[in-house]
Short mmCIF file of C-alpha atoms and ligand atoms in Angstrom, two decimals:
data_model
loop_
_atom_site.label_atom_id
_atom_site.label_comp_id
_atom_site.label_asym_id
_atom_site.label_seq_id
_atom_site.Cartn_x
_atom_site.Cartn_y
_atom_site.Cartn_z
CA MET A 1 -31.04 -29.25 -24.06
CA ALA A 2 -27.45 -29.54 -23.01
CA LYS A 3 -26.78 -30.43 -19.42
CA THR A 4 -25.75 -27.48 -17.28
CA LYS A 5 -22.00 -27.56 -16.95
CA THR A 6 -20.54 -26.83 -13.58
CA SER A 7 -17.11 -26.72 -12.14
CA PHE A 8 -15.61 -26.19 -8.69
CA PHE A 9 -13.60 -23.10 -7.88
CA CYS A 10 -11.40 -22.35 -4.91
CA GLN A 11 -12.86 -19.18 -3.35
CA SER A 12 -9.50 -18.00 -2.21
CA CYS A 13 -7.33 -18.35 -5.31
CA GLY A 14 -9.66 -19.23 -8.16
CA TYR A 15 -8.23 -22.69 -8.86
CA GLU A 16 -10.65 -24.70 -11.01
CA SER A 17 -11.33 -28.38 -10.49
CA ALA A 18 -13.84 -30.77 -12.08
CA LYS A 19 -14.72 -32.30 -8.71
CA TRP A 20 -15.03 -31.05 -5.17
CA LEU A 21 -11.78 -31.02 -3.20
CA GLY A 22 -11.23 -30.56 0.52
CA LYS A 23 -7.89 -28.85 0.15
CA CYS A 24 -6.89 -26.58 -2.70
CA PRO A 25 -3.80 -27.93 -4.48
CA SER A 26 -2.89 -24.41 -5.56
CA CYS A 27 -3.09 -22.25 -2.44
CA GLY A 28 -3.40 -24.96 0.22
CA SER A 29 -6.52 -23.58 1.90
CA TRP A 30 -9.19 -25.95 3.21
CA ASN A 31 -12.87 -26.09 2.44
CA THR A 32 -12.86 -23.34 -0.12
CA PHE A 33 -14.33 -25.13 -3.15
CA VAL A 34 -17.72 -23.95 -4.37
CA GLU A 35 -19.62 -25.22 -7.34
CA GLU A 36 -20.33 -22.69 -10.05
CA ILE A 37 -22.30 -22.88 -13.27
CA LEU A 38 -20.19 -22.71 -16.37
CA SER A 39 -22.59 -23.11 -19.24
CA LYS A 40 -23.69 -19.51 -19.57
CA GLU A 41 -20.15 -18.30 -19.37
CA ASP A 42 -19.22 -20.85 -22.01
CA ASN A 43 -21.96 -19.61 -24.29
CA ALA A 44 -20.75 -16.09 -23.89
CA ARG A 45 -17.25 -17.23 -24.61
CA ASN A 46 -18.32 -19.09 -27.75
CA GLU A 47 -20.24 -16.12 -29.02
CA TRP A 48 -17.25 -13.97 -28.51
CA ARG A 49 -15.06 -16.46 -30.34
CA GLN A 50 -17.44 -16.53 -33.30
CA GLU A 51 -17.41 -12.77 -33.39
CA ALA A 52 -13.66 -12.74 -33.37
CA ASN A 53 -13.61 -15.22 -36.25
CA ARG A 54 -15.94 -13.10 -38.28
CA SER A 55 -13.80 -10.02 -38.06
CA LYS A 56 -10.75 -11.59 -39.66
CA VAL A 57 -9.04 -8.24 -40.11
CA VAL A 58 -7.11 -8.95 -36.95
CA LYS A 59 -3.47 -8.86 -37.93
CA ALA A 60 -0.24 -8.90 -35.99
CA LYS A 61 1.88 -5.78 -36.34
CA SER A 62 5.58 -5.24 -36.02
CA LEU A 63 6.45 -3.18 -32.98
CA HIS A 64 7.90 -0.29 -34.94
CA GLU A 65 4.74 0.03 -37.06
CA ILE A 66 2.84 0.93 -33.92
CA GLN A 67 2.80 4.61 -33.24
CA ALA A 68 3.49 5.65 -29.71
CA VAL A 69 0.77 7.86 -28.33
CA ASP A 70 1.54 10.55 -25.84
CA ASP A 71 0.86 9.60 -22.31
CA VAL A 72 -2.29 11.57 -21.63
CA ARG A 73 -3.30 11.20 -18.03
CA PHE A 74 -5.96 12.86 -15.96
CA SER A 75 -4.32 14.57 -13.10
CA ALA A 76 -6.24 14.05 -9.87
CA LYS A 77 -6.28 16.96 -7.46
CA ASP A 78 -4.81 14.49 -5.03
CA GLU A 79 -1.03 14.49 -5.40
CA GLU A 80 -0.59 11.35 -3.33
CA LEU A 81 -2.92 9.41 -5.64
CA ASN A 82 -1.17 10.79 -8.72
CA ARG A 83 2.11 9.61 -7.33
CA VAL A 84 1.04 6.05 -6.58
CA LEU A 85 -0.57 5.78 -10.00
CA GLY A 86 2.73 6.76 -11.59
CA GLY A 87 1.79 10.33 -12.52
CA GLY A 88 -1.99 10.50 -12.90
CA ILE A 89 -4.99 8.45 -13.96
CA VAL A 90 -4.37 6.60 -17.23
CA PRO A 91 -7.32 6.53 -19.68
CA GLY A 92 -8.75 3.03 -20.05
CA SER A 93 -6.98 1.71 -16.99
CA LEU A 94 -8.56 -0.67 -14.51
CA VAL A 95 -7.40 0.13 -10.98
CA LEU A 96 -8.14 -2.10 -8.01
CA VAL A 97 -8.14 -0.41 -4.61
CA GLY A 98 -7.98 -3.01 -1.85
CA GLY A 99 -8.12 -2.63 1.89
CA GLU A 100 -9.75 -3.84 5.09
CA PRO A 101 -13.31 -2.77 5.81
CA GLY A 102 -13.49 0.64 7.44
CA ILE A 103 -10.03 1.76 6.41
CA GLY A 104 -11.38 4.54 4.17
CA LYS A 105 -11.55 3.21 0.61
CA SER A 106 -14.98 4.66 -0.09
CA THR A 107 -13.98 7.94 1.49
CA LEU A 108 -10.82 8.15 -0.62
CA LEU A 109 -12.55 7.58 -3.95
CA LEU A 110 -15.51 9.77 -3.08
CA GLN A 111 -13.14 12.55 -2.15
CA VAL A 112 -10.97 12.13 -5.24
CA GLY A 113 -14.10 12.11 -7.42
CA LEU A 114 -15.62 15.19 -5.83
CA GLN A 115 -12.35 17.09 -6.10
CA LEU A 116 -12.19 16.44 -9.83
CA GLY A 117 -15.07 18.91 -10.24
CA GLN A 118 -14.86 19.50 -14.00
CA ILE A 119 -14.76 15.82 -14.89
CA ARG A 120 -17.89 13.72 -14.89
CA ILE A 121 -17.73 10.80 -12.46
CA LEU A 122 -20.11 7.92 -11.98
CA TYR A 123 -19.88 6.39 -8.53
CA VAL A 124 -21.62 3.01 -8.41
CA SER A 125 -22.30 1.82 -4.91
CA GLY A 126 -23.59 -1.59 -4.04
CA GLU A 127 -22.94 -1.08 -0.36
CA GLU A 128 -24.38 2.23 0.68
CA SER A 129 -27.59 4.11 -0.03
CA GLU A 130 -27.72 7.45 -1.84
CA GLN A 131 -28.45 9.18 1.46
CA GLN A 132 -25.43 7.66 3.13
CA ILE A 133 -23.18 8.81 0.31
CA LYS A 134 -24.73 12.26 0.33
CA MET A 135 -24.11 12.52 4.07
CA ARG A 136 -20.52 11.53 3.63
CA ALA A 137 -20.03 14.03 0.81
CA GLU A 138 -21.42 16.74 3.07
CA ARG A 139 -19.00 15.69 5.73
CA LEU A 140 -16.15 16.07 3.26
CA GLY A 141 -17.43 19.53 2.47
CA ILE A 142 -16.79 19.38 -1.28
CA ALA A 143 -19.60 20.03 -3.73
CA SER A 144 -19.57 18.94 -7.36
CA GLU A 145 -22.28 18.97 -9.99
CA ASN A 146 -20.48 16.43 -12.10
CA PHE A 147 -20.59 13.66 -9.54
CA TYR A 148 -23.25 11.03 -10.25
CA ILE A 149 -24.29 8.28 -7.88
CA LEU A 150 -25.90 4.99 -8.78
CA THR A 151 -26.92 2.37 -6.26
CA GLU A 152 -27.03 -0.78 -8.35
CA THR A 153 -25.37 -4.15 -8.40
CA ASN A 154 -26.38 -5.63 -11.74
CA THR A 155 -23.73 -5.01 -14.36
CA LYS A 156 -26.26 -4.73 -17.18
CA ASN A 157 -28.04 -1.88 -15.42
CA ILE A 158 -24.72 -0.28 -14.62
CA PHE A 159 -23.77 -0.24 -18.29
CA LEU A 160 -27.16 1.28 -19.14
CA ALA A 161 -26.53 4.05 -16.62
CA ILE A 162 -23.04 4.58 -17.97
CA GLU A 163 -24.48 5.05 -21.45
CA GLU A 164 -26.84 7.67 -20.12
CA VAL A 165 -24.43 9.57 -17.90
CA GLN A 166 -21.37 9.27 -20.17
CA PRO A 167 -18.89 9.58 -17.31
CA ALA A 168 -15.17 10.17 -17.82
CA ILE A 169 -14.32 8.03 -14.78
CA VAL A 170 -16.24 5.14 -13.21
CA VAL A 171 -15.87 4.04 -9.59
CA ILE A 172 -17.27 0.67 -8.45
CA ASP A 173 -17.80 0.26 -4.70
CA SER A 174 -17.30 -2.68 -4.36
CA ILE A 175 -16.53 -5.38 -6.91
CA GLN A 176 -17.70 -8.05 -4.44
CA THR A 177 -21.26 -6.72 -4.51
CA LEU A 178 -21.64 -6.76 -8.30
CA GLN A 179 -23.60 -9.41 -10.12
CA SER A 180 -23.64 -10.30 -13.76
CA SER A 181 -26.69 -12.02 -15.24
CA GLN A 182 -24.31 -14.10 -17.32
CA LEU A 183 -23.81 -16.26 -14.25
CA ASP A 184 -26.20 -17.69 -11.69
CA SER A 185 -23.80 -17.81 -8.76
CA SER A 186 -24.15 -15.31 -5.96
CA PRO A 187 -22.34 -11.96 -5.76
CA GLY A 188 -18.88 -12.13 -4.25
CA SER A 189 -18.13 -15.62 -5.55
CA ILE A 190 -15.03 -16.10 -7.64
CA GLY A 191 -17.03 -16.61 -10.81
CA GLN A 192 -19.06 -13.43 -10.36
CA VAL A 193 -16.14 -11.29 -9.35
CA ARG A 194 -14.16 -12.45 -12.34
CA GLN A 195 -17.05 -12.07 -14.76
CA CYS A 196 -17.98 -8.57 -13.57
CA ALA A 197 -14.38 -7.45 -13.65
CA ALA A 198 -14.00 -8.86 -17.16
CA GLU A 199 -17.07 -6.93 -18.33
CA LEU A 200 -15.76 -3.74 -16.76
CA MET A 201 -12.33 -4.30 -18.24
CA LYS A 202 -13.84 -4.68 -21.69
CA PHE A 203 -15.73 -1.45 -21.14
CA ALA A 204 -12.63 0.38 -19.91
CA LYS A 205 -10.47 -0.72 -22.83
CA GLU A 206 -13.11 -0.08 -25.47
CA THR A 207 -14.09 3.39 -24.29
CA ASP A 208 -10.77 4.50 -22.77
CA THR A 209 -12.57 5.24 -19.54
CA PRO A 210 -10.62 4.66 -16.34
CA VAL A 211 -12.43 2.36 -13.91
CA PHE A 212 -11.65 2.12 -10.20
CA LEU A 213 -12.71 -1.08 -8.46
CA ILE A 214 -12.90 -1.19 -4.69
CA GLY A 215 -12.17 -4.64 -3.26
CA HIS A 216 -12.30 -5.96 0.29
CA ILE A 217 -9.51 -7.77 1.98
CA THR A 218 -9.83 -10.83 4.19
CA LYS A 219 -8.37 -11.21 7.65
CA ASP A 220 -5.18 -12.71 6.26
CA GLY A 221 -4.58 -9.69 4.09
CA LEU A 222 -5.59 -11.31 0.81
CA LEU A 223 -7.93 -9.57 -1.54
CA ALA A 224 -10.97 -11.71 -0.86
CA GLY A 225 -11.97 -13.53 -3.98
CA PRO A 226 -10.36 -11.01 -6.28
CA LYS A 227 -6.95 -12.66 -5.97
CA VAL A 228 -7.78 -13.61 -9.54
CA LEU A 229 -8.44 -9.95 -10.21
CA GLU A 230 -4.89 -8.95 -9.52
CA HIS A 231 -3.89 -10.53 -12.82
CA MET A 232 -6.60 -8.78 -14.79
CA VAL A 233 -6.32 -5.21 -13.59
CA ASP A 234 -3.60 -2.76 -14.60
CA THR A 235 -2.90 -1.38 -11.18
CA VAL A 236 -3.40 -2.68 -7.66
CA LEU A 237 -3.39 -0.19 -4.80
CA GLN A 238 -3.51 -1.30 -1.19
CA PHE A 239 -4.97 1.04 1.37
CA GLU A 240 -3.59 0.17 4.75
CA GLY A 241 -3.08 1.49 8.24
CA ASP A 242 -4.03 0.85 11.81
CA ARG A 243 -7.69 1.57 12.34
CA HIS A 244 -6.97 3.09 15.73
CA LEU A 245 -4.43 5.52 14.35
CA SER A 246 -5.21 8.18 11.85
CA TYR A 247 -2.46 7.55 9.29
CA ARG A 248 -3.25 5.66 6.14
CA ILE A 249 -0.82 4.43 3.53
CA LEU A 250 -1.78 3.90 -0.09
CA ARG A 251 0.70 1.47 -1.57
CA THR A 252 1.14 0.34 -5.18
CA THR A 253 1.59 -3.43 -5.40
CA LYS A 254 1.21 -3.71 -9.15
CA ASN A 255 1.34 -1.01 -11.79
CA ARG A 256 1.51 -1.41 -15.54
CA PHE A 257 2.00 2.33 -15.90
CA GLY A 258 4.57 3.14 -13.28
CA SER A 259 6.74 2.00 -10.45
CA THR A 260 5.46 -0.28 -7.71
CA SER A 261 7.55 1.25 -5.02
CA GLU A 262 5.50 4.36 -4.45
CA ILE A 263 3.38 5.20 -1.45
CA GLY A 264 0.94 7.93 -0.62
CA ILE A 265 0.30 8.99 2.95
CA TYR A 266 -2.96 10.36 4.30
CA GLU A 267 -4.34 11.33 7.62
CA MET A 268 -7.99 10.48 8.35
CA MET A 269 -9.60 13.57 9.81
CA GLY A 270 -13.16 14.38 10.80
CA THR A 271 -13.59 15.93 7.37
CA GLY A 272 -12.07 13.29 5.17
CA LEU A 273 -8.55 12.35 4.22
CA ARG A 274 -5.80 14.91 4.34
CA GLU A 275 -2.77 14.44 2.09
CA VAL A 276 0.43 14.30 4.05
CA SER A 277 3.07 15.68 1.76
CA ASN A 278 5.83 15.83 4.32
CA PRO A 279 5.52 12.56 6.23
CA SER A 280 8.69 12.98 8.26
CA GLU A 281 7.15 15.89 10.09
CA ILE A 282 4.26 13.85 11.44
CA LEU A 283 6.37 10.83 12.24
CA ILE A 284 8.68 12.84 14.46
CA SER A 285 6.87 14.02 17.56
CA GLN A 286 7.52 17.66 18.24
CA LYS A 287 7.74 17.18 21.98
CA ASP A 288 10.57 18.06 24.29
CA ARG A 289 13.40 15.93 23.04
CA SER A 290 15.86 16.23 25.86
CA LEU A 291 14.54 12.79 26.85
CA SER A 292 16.87 9.86 26.85
CA GLY A 293 16.06 6.94 24.57
CA VAL A 294 14.76 8.99 21.63
CA THR A 295 16.55 8.88 18.28
CA ILE A 296 15.74 9.59 14.65
CA GLY A 297 16.35 6.98 11.97
CA THR A 298 15.83 7.05 8.23
CA THR A 299 13.79 4.58 6.24
CA LEU A 300 12.72 4.38 2.63
CA GLU A 301 9.22 3.71 1.41
CA GLY A 302 9.63 3.23 -2.30
CA ASN A 303 11.77 6.11 -3.35
CA ARG A 304 10.56 8.28 -0.57
CA PRO A 305 12.85 8.78 2.39
CA LEU A 306 11.10 9.07 5.73
CA LEU A 307 12.60 10.17 8.99
CA ILE A 308 11.07 8.33 11.90
CA GLU A 309 11.37 8.56 15.62
CA ILE A 310 12.41 5.57 17.70
CA GLN A 311 11.83 5.50 21.44
CA SER A 312 13.29 3.01 23.85
CA LEU A 313 12.80 2.34 27.48
CA VAL A 314 15.35 0.13 29.17
CA CYS A 315 14.90 -0.73 32.83
CA PRO A 316 16.11 -3.45 35.20
CA ALA A 317 14.19 -6.69 34.71
CA SER A 318 12.07 -7.55 37.69
CA PHE A 319 11.52 -11.16 36.65
CA GLY A 320 13.95 -13.85 35.66
CA THR A 321 13.43 -13.54 31.92
CA PRO A 322 13.78 -9.99 30.65
CA GLN A 323 11.02 -8.67 28.42
CA ARG A 324 11.64 -7.52 24.88
CA THR A 325 8.67 -5.63 23.52
CA PRO A 326 9.01 -3.94 20.14
CA THR A 327 6.16 -2.05 18.49
CA GLY A 328 6.48 -1.44 14.76
CA PHE A 329 9.84 -3.21 14.74
CA ASP A 330 10.71 -6.87 14.21
CA HIS A 331 10.99 -8.89 17.42
CA LYS A 332 13.79 -11.13 16.18
CA ARG A 333 15.74 -8.19 14.88
CA LEU A 334 15.51 -6.53 18.29
CA ASN A 335 16.85 -9.69 19.95
CA MET A 336 19.70 -9.73 17.46
CA LEU A 337 20.61 -6.09 18.14
CA LEU A 338 20.53 -6.70 21.89
CA ALA A 339 22.85 -9.69 21.48
CA VAL A 340 25.26 -7.54 19.46
CA LEU A 341 25.18 -4.82 22.14
CA GLU A 342 25.89 -7.40 24.83
CA LYS A 343 28.59 -9.37 23.08
CA ARG A 344 30.39 -6.75 20.99
CA CYS A 345 29.95 -3.63 23.09
CA GLY A 346 29.79 -5.09 26.61
CA PHE A 347 26.41 -3.71 27.75
CA LYS A 348 24.53 -5.89 30.22
CA MET A 349 21.32 -6.24 28.22
CA GLY A 350 20.44 -9.63 29.71
CA ILE A 351 19.31 -8.10 33.00
CA HIS A 352 17.15 -5.37 31.46
CA ASP A 353 13.66 -5.17 30.05
CA VAL A 354 13.65 -3.41 26.67
CA PHE A 355 10.66 -1.66 25.12
CA LEU A 356 11.14 -0.19 21.66
CA ASN A 357 8.58 1.89 19.82
CA ILE A 358 8.39 3.34 16.35
CA ALA A 359 6.41 6.54 16.73
CA GLY A 360 3.41 7.18 14.51
CA GLY A 361 2.16 3.60 14.49
CA ILE A 362 3.98 2.58 11.34
CA ARG A 363 5.87 -0.64 10.83
CA VAL A 364 9.42 -0.46 9.59
CA GLU A 365 11.30 -3.33 8.02
CA ASP A 366 14.18 -1.34 6.57
CA PRO A 367 17.40 -2.49 8.34
CA ALA A 368 18.75 1.05 7.98
CA ILE A 369 17.10 1.95 11.28
CA ASP A 370 19.25 -0.58 13.18
CA LEU A 371 21.77 2.03 14.19
CA ALA A 372 19.10 4.44 15.42
CA ALA A 373 17.51 1.58 17.40
CA CYS A 374 20.83 0.66 19.06
CA ILE A 375 21.64 4.26 19.94
CA SER A 376 18.15 4.71 21.34
CA ILE A 377 18.53 1.63 23.56
CA ILE A 378 21.92 2.70 24.90
CA SER A 379 20.72 6.26 25.38
CA SER A 380 17.93 4.98 27.60
CA LEU A 381 20.17 2.50 29.41
CA GLU A 382 22.77 5.13 30.21
CA GLU A 383 20.22 7.93 30.69
CA ILE A 384 22.04 10.19 28.25
CA PRO A 385 19.85 12.06 25.75
CA VAL A 386 20.94 12.19 22.11
CA SER A 387 21.10 15.57 20.39
CA ASP A 388 17.84 16.27 18.56
CA LYS A 389 19.88 17.50 15.61
CA ALA A 390 21.44 14.07 14.94
CA CYS A 391 20.02 11.21 12.90
CA PHE A 392 21.19 7.76 11.84
CA ALA A 393 21.26 5.55 8.76
CA ALA A 394 23.11 2.24 8.93
CA GLU A 395 22.47 -1.45 9.30
CA ILE A 396 24.19 -3.35 12.12
CA GLY A 397 26.02 -6.58 11.34
CA LEU A 398 26.55 -9.44 13.77
CA GLY A 399 30.12 -8.29 14.35
CA GLY A 400 28.92 -4.91 15.57
CA GLU A 401 29.97 -3.28 12.31
CA LEU A 402 27.99 -0.57 10.53
CA ARG A 403 26.86 -1.80 7.15
CA ALA A 404 26.03 0.32 4.15
CA VAL A 405 22.39 0.92 3.22
CA ASN A 406 20.85 1.66 -0.16
CA LYS A 407 20.05 5.14 -1.51
CA ILE A 408 22.11 6.83 1.16
CA ASP A 409 22.15 10.12 -0.77
CA LEU A 410 18.33 10.34 -0.64
CA ARG A 411 18.38 9.74 3.10
CA ILE A 412 21.07 12.34 3.69
CA SER A 413 19.31 15.02 1.65
CA GLU A 414 16.01 14.37 3.44
CA ALA A 415 17.76 14.78 6.80
CA GLU A 416 19.37 17.96 5.55
CA LYS A 417 16.04 19.28 4.30
CA LEU A 418 14.46 18.73 7.69
CA GLY A 419 17.13 20.72 9.46
CA PHE A 420 19.33 18.05 11.04
CA ASN A 421 22.96 18.98 11.69
CA GLU A 422 24.57 15.57 11.57
CA ILE A 423 23.88 12.12 10.19
CA TYR A 424 25.77 8.97 11.18
CA ILE A 425 26.32 6.49 8.38
CA SER A 426 28.53 3.52 7.60
CA LYS A 427 31.98 4.24 6.26
CA TYR A 428 31.37 1.47 3.75
CA SER A 429 28.54 3.46 2.16
CA SER A 430 28.53 4.04 -1.57
CA LYS A 431 31.72 5.64 -2.80
CA SER A 432 29.92 7.12 -5.78
CA VAL A 433 28.22 9.76 -3.65
CA ASP A 434 30.08 12.99 -3.02
CA TYR A 435 29.42 13.53 0.67
CA ARG A 436 31.06 16.96 0.66
CA LYS A 437 28.20 18.42 -1.36
CA PHE A 438 25.89 18.19 1.67
CA LYS A 439 25.71 20.99 4.19
CA ILE A 440 24.78 18.50 6.89
CA ASP A 441 27.73 16.95 8.72
CA VAL A 442 28.06 13.37 7.43
CA LYS A 443 29.82 11.21 10.02
CA ALA A 444 31.01 7.85 8.71
CA PHE A 445 32.05 5.10 11.11
CA GLY A 446 32.95 1.43 10.78
CA GLN A 447 31.98 0.08 14.23
CA LEU A 448 29.10 0.57 16.62
CA HIS A 449 31.35 1.40 19.59
CA GLU A 450 32.98 4.21 17.61
CA VAL A 451 29.57 5.85 17.26
CA PHE A 452 29.00 5.51 21.02
CA GLN A 453 32.40 7.08 21.62
CA ASP A 454 31.57 9.99 19.38
CA LEU A 455 28.11 10.56 20.86
CA PHE A 456 28.52 9.81 24.52
CA GLY A 457 32.28 10.20 24.97
P1 LIG B 1 -14.97 4.05 4.67
O1 LIG B 1 -14.55 4.92 3.55
O2 LIG B 1 -16.43 3.78 4.80
O3 LIG B 1 -14.19 2.68 4.65
P2 LIG B 1 -14.24 1.47 3.62
O4 LIG B 1 -14.96 1.92 2.41
O5 LIG B 1 -12.79 1.17 3.39
O6 LIG B 1 -14.93 0.37 4.32
O7 LIG B 1 -14.35 4.70 5.97
C1 LIG B 1 -14.99 4.65 7.12
C2 LIG B 1 -14.23 5.18 8.30
O8 LIG B 1 -13.65 6.45 8.14
C3 LIG B 1 -15.27 5.29 9.35
O9 LIG B 1 -14.84 4.56 10.48
C4 LIG B 1 -15.41 6.74 9.63
C5 LIG B 1 -14.12 7.33 9.16
N1 LIG B 1 -14.27 8.68 8.60
C6 LIG B 1 -13.61 9.74 9.21
O10 LIG B 1 -12.92 9.56 10.23
N2 LIG B 1 -13.72 11.00 8.67
C7 LIG B 1 -14.47 11.24 7.56
O11 LIG B 1 -14.53 12.38 7.09
C8 LIG B 1 -15.14 10.14 6.94
C9 LIG B 1 -15.98 10.35 5.72
C10 LIG B 1 -15.02 8.88 7.49
MG1 LIG B 2 -16.85 1.29 1.77
#
């Protein structure tokens, strides 16, 4: 009998090595190598190769011989999911949904499945019991006769159940709990995760059934183990958000069937996830806005413009070193803006504490909110409120100049749609946009102090 072949795999990136290593040469993490048995996998591979050899009809085709098939997608009842998938669920696609534990991955897929009503779904759970899933479905308040649940972790049994149920969509919760008898290693190890995903991929491609895989994320934000999976699957969706806040963002990080710049926004309610189709409305608090230090900026998430509220509080520093405390905004960027305000516009920022908040608990990296942040800081410093009908879209340069931002027309039309009367932009913004077509008053300036002049006189 042949000796059992083993190899060592890095549990964080899947790097293979013949001997144990302390540090992974590929991803640099320490102590991640685990021995896994190869022989069975090899046998399977050989069998597959022999099969491939036997069916020698395999022939390369010229691209124009191949007939394009119409893009037939299932449309989920969930518009946010449709959007991030690039317009619906593609038959035969393998979609990985990643996210931290407790963020709502199971809830999302359960809800999407139940809403599909007419389409038969098989939901395979290796994490929760049938009762738990039933309770959750009751909580969501959607009933469906076509929703089947299987609590199983062995892939062979899963395929048997699939044969019996004949579902149109399969959901696996989660890929880390699955186990294939092809391998002896334990569930969740790189080898198992890869093997199970490969089996499911084969199934998806052969039967044209879409398969959703739920995957957990480690503390550092990596898909635990399934880093290797990202290459195999067609689409990777990340479900993220602050667990203490109710907003959740579903973000596409890879998509073979659409753009990767789309996001879907949900709110976690007592009765499941609610689609948020007009995110700007929730990100702008509807409170009394005659307060100083509150401004509205525009940011883009993918191709979706969002209007967000920025709040600042500037007060005299009581200690030697003033505090700078941003929430949802980059610390270094805040320091830079304060330096520009001090040096180019003559405000005494060095003797003030500055707190800056992005409302709604989201994190914004788009530099287009620079101008709104600066105006908010000065509004608080000078105790002059900014009109709640004004919003801002420009980046600030080190010279105190307003710099152009991308997709300015999208930002302006979103502001117009939400009922703003004026938007301040850079005068260097794209010349190809006809600003006269907007009903909203577009005010273009070149320097930060000119905006102050216009707003505060
Ligand atoms: P869950 O889907 O179990 O997360 P994951 O599968 O990503 O680990 O989500 C669990 C959280 O969502 C849990 O803390 C309870 C909360 N929740 C609600 O707030 N409302 C609901 O209707 C449901 C079903 C869950
Ligand atoms: Mg779960």
